[in-house]
Coordinates of C-alpha atoms in Angstrom, one line a residue:
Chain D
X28 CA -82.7 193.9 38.1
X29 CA -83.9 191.8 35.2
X30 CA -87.1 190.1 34.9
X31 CA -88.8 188.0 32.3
X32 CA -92.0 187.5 31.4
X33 CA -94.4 185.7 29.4
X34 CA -97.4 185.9 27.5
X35 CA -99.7 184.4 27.6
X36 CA -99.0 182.2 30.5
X37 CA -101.8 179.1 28.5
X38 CA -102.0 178.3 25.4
X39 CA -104.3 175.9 23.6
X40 CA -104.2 175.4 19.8
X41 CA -105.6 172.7 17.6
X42 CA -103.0 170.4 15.7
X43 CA -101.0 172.1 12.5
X44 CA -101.8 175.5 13.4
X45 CA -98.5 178.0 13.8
X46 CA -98.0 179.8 16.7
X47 CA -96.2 182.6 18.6
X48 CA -94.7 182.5 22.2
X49 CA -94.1 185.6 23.3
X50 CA -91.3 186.8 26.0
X51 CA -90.3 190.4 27.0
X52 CA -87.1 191.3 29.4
X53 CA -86.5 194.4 31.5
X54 CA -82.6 195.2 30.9
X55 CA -81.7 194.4 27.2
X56 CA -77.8 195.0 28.5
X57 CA -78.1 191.1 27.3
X58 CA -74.8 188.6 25.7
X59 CA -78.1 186.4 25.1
X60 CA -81.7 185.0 25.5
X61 CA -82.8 181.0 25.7
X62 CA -85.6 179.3 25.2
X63 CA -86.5 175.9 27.1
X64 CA -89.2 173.1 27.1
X65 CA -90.5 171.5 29.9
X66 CA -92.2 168.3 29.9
X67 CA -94.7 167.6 32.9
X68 CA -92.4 166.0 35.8
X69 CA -89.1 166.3 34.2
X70 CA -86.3 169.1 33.8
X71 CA -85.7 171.8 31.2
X72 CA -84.8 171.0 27.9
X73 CA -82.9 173.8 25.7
X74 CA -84.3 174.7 22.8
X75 CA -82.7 177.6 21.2
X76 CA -79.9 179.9 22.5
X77 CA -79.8 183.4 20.7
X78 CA -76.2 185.0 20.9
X79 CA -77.0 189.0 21.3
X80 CA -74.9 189.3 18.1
X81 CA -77.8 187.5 16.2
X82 CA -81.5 188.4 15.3
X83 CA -82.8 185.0 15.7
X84 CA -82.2 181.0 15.5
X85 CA -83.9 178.1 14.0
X86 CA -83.8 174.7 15.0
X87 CA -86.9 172.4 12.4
X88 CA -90.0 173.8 13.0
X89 CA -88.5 176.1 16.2
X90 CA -87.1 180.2 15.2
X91 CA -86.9 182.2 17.6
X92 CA -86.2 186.0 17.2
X93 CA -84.3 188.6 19.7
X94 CA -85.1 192.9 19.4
X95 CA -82.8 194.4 22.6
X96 CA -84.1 197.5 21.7
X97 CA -87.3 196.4 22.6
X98 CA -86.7 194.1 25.1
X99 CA -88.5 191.2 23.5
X100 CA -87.9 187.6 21.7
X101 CA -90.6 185.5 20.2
X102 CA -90.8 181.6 19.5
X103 CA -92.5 180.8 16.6
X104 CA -93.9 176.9 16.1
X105 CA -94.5 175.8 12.5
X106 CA -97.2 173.5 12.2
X107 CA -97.7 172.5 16.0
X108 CA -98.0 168.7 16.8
X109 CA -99.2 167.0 19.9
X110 CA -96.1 166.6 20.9
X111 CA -95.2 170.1 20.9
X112 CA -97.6 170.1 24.4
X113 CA -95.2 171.4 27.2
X114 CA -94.8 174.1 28.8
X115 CA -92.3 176.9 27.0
X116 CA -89.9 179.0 29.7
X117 CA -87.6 182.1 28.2
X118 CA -84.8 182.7 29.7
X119 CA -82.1 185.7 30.0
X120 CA -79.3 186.8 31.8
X121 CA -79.4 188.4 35.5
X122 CA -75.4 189.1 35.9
X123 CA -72.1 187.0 34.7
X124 CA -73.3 183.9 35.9
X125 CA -77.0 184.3 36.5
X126 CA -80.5 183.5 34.6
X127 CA -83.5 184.6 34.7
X128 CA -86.7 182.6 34.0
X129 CA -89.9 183.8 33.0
X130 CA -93.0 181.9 34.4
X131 CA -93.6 180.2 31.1
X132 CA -96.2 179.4 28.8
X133 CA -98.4 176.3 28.5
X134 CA -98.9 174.9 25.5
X135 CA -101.5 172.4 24.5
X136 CA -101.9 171.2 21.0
X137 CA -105.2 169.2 20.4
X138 CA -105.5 166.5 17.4
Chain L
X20 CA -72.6 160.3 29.0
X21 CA -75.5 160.5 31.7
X22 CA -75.4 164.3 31.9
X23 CA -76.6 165.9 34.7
X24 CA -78.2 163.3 37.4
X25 CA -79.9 163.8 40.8
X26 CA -80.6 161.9 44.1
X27 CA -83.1 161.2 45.2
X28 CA -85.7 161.9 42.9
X29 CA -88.4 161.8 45.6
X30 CA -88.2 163.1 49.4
X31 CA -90.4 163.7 52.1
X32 CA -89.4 165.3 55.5
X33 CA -90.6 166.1 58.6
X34 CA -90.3 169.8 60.0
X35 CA -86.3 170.3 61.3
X36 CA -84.8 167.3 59.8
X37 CA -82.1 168.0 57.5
X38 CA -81.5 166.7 54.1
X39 CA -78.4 166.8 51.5
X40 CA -79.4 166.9 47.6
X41 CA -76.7 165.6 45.0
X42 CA -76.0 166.8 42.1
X43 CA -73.5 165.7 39.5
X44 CA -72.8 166.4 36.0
X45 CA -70.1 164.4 33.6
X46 CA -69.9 167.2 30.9
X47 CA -67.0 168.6 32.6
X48 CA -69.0 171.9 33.0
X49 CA -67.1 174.5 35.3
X50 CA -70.6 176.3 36.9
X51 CA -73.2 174.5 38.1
X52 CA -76.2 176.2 39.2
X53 CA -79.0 175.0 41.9
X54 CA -83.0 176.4 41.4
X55 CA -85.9 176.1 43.1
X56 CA -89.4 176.1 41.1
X57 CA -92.7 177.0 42.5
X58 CA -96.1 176.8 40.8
X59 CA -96.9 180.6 40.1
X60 CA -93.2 181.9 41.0
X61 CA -91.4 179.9 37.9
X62 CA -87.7 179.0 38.9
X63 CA -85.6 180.9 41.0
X64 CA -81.6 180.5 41.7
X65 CA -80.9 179.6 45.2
X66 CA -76.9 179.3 44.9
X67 CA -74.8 178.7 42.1
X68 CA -70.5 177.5 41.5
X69 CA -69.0 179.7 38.8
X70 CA -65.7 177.3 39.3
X71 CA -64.5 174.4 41.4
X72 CA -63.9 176.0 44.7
X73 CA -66.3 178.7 44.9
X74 CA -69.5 179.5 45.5
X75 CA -72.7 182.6 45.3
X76 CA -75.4 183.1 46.7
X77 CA -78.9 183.5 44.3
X78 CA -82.2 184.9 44.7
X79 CA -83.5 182.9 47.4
X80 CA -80.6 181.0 49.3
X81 CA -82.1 181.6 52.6
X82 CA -82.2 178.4 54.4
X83 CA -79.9 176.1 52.3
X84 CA -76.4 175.5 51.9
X85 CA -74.0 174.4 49.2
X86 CA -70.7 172.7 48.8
X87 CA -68.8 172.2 45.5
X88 CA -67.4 169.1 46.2
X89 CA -65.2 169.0 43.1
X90 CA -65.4 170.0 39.6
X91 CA -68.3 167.3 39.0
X92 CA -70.5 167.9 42.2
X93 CA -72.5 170.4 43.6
X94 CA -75.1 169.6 46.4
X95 CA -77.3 171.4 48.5
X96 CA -78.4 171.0 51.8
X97 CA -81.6 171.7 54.2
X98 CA -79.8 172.4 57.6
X99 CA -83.5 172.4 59.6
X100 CA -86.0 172.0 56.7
X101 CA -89.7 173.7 56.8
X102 CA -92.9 173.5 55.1
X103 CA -91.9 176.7 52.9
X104 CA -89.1 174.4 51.3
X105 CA -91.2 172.1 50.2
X106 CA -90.5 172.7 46.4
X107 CA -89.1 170.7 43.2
X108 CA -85.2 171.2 43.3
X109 CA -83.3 171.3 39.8
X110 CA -79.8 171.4 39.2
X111 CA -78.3 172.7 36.3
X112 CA -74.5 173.3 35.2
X113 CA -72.9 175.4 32.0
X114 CA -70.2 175.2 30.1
X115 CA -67.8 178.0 29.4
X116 CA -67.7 178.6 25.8
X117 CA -64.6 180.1 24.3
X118 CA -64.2 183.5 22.7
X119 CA -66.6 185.0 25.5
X120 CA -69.8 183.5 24.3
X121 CA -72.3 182.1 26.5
X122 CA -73.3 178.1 26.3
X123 CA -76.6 177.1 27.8
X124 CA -77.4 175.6 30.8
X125 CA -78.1 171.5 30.9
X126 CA -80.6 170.6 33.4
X127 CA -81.3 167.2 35.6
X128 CA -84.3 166.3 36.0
X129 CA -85.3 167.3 39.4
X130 CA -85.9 166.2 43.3
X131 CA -89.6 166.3 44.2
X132 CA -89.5 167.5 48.2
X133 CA -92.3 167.4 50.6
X134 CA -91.7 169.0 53.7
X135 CA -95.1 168.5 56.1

């Protein structure tokens, strides 16, 4: 049975630092691993979908990597903004049709 | 293109009433997915739709049912709702990407339900 999780589950960094999100899975059998962004009070936004065929993704300041082998994918923010505060949920499959979520982390970028 | 929307966005029920959540998506998506999330459990899959027609149970689809309505709408309902449901409800749905890849998952943004 897969299952995600997070570390750490807060985090709280002051403006134009870069940071690391970290996430770790259970089965790496995986076709692929998302990342999504959660804004308080509203649904999940995708950020980044890694195909199991690639090492990692980058989307502006957003890359996030994939290691099967060791069960883990990071999300690395570049020069974190206010608006970066949300709360950051990894994702990976649980069967054909079937995703897992980790708990998340919450992120909270000071000015 | 609205995406995936949700009614209502707000609920409160009393213990035993019973409740239908609607869910529809104009991506022409064939699964559609319904999660529950929890402060300090994260979201969990109550049932999902693979394809028009059919549906699966998830991790926690005791207490609900779904009906896939067509290829647009899914919706879930509370037959005899308790205090244990009470719960932020998010519907999702997927596209099937060709060649075997996977797509992601396109979320709406949520019903808020209070069950006292």
């Amino acid at each position: 049975k897969q299952e995600v999780t997070q570390i750490p589950a807060a985090l709280s960094v002051p403006e134009g630092e870069n940071l690391v999100l970290n996430c770790s899975f259970t089965d790496s059998a995986i076709y692929n691993l998302q990342w999504f962004r959660q804004d308080p009070g509203k649904g999940l936004t995708s950020l980044l979908l890694i195909q199991s065929s690639q090492r990692e993704q980058t989307s502006g300041r957003l890359n996030a990597s994939l290691d099967k082998s060791s069960g883990r994918s990071t999300l690395y923010i570049a020069a974190s903004q206010p608006g970066d505060s949300a709360t950051y949920l990894c994702a990976a499959p649980g069967g054909s049709e079937k995703l897992v979520f980790g708990k998340g982390t919450k992120l909270t970028v000071n000015p | 293109n609205a995406g995936v929307t949700q009614t209502p966005k707000f609920q409160v029920l009393k213990t035993g009433q019973s409740m239908t959540l609607q869910c529809a998506q104009d991506m022409n998506h064939n699964s559609m997915y319904w999660y529950r999330q929890d402060p300090g459990m994260g979201l969990r899959l109550i049932y999902y739709s693979a394809s028009e027609g059919t549906t699966d149970k998830g991790e926690v689809p005791n207490g609900y049912n779904v009906s896939r309505l067509n290829k647009r709408e899914f919706s879930l309902r509370l037959e005899s709702a308790a205090p244990s449901q009470t719960s932020v409800y998010f519907c999702a749905s997927r596209r099937r990407a060709s060649g075997g890849a996977a797509d992601t998952q396109y979320f709406g943004p949520g019903t808020r339900l209070t069950v006292l």
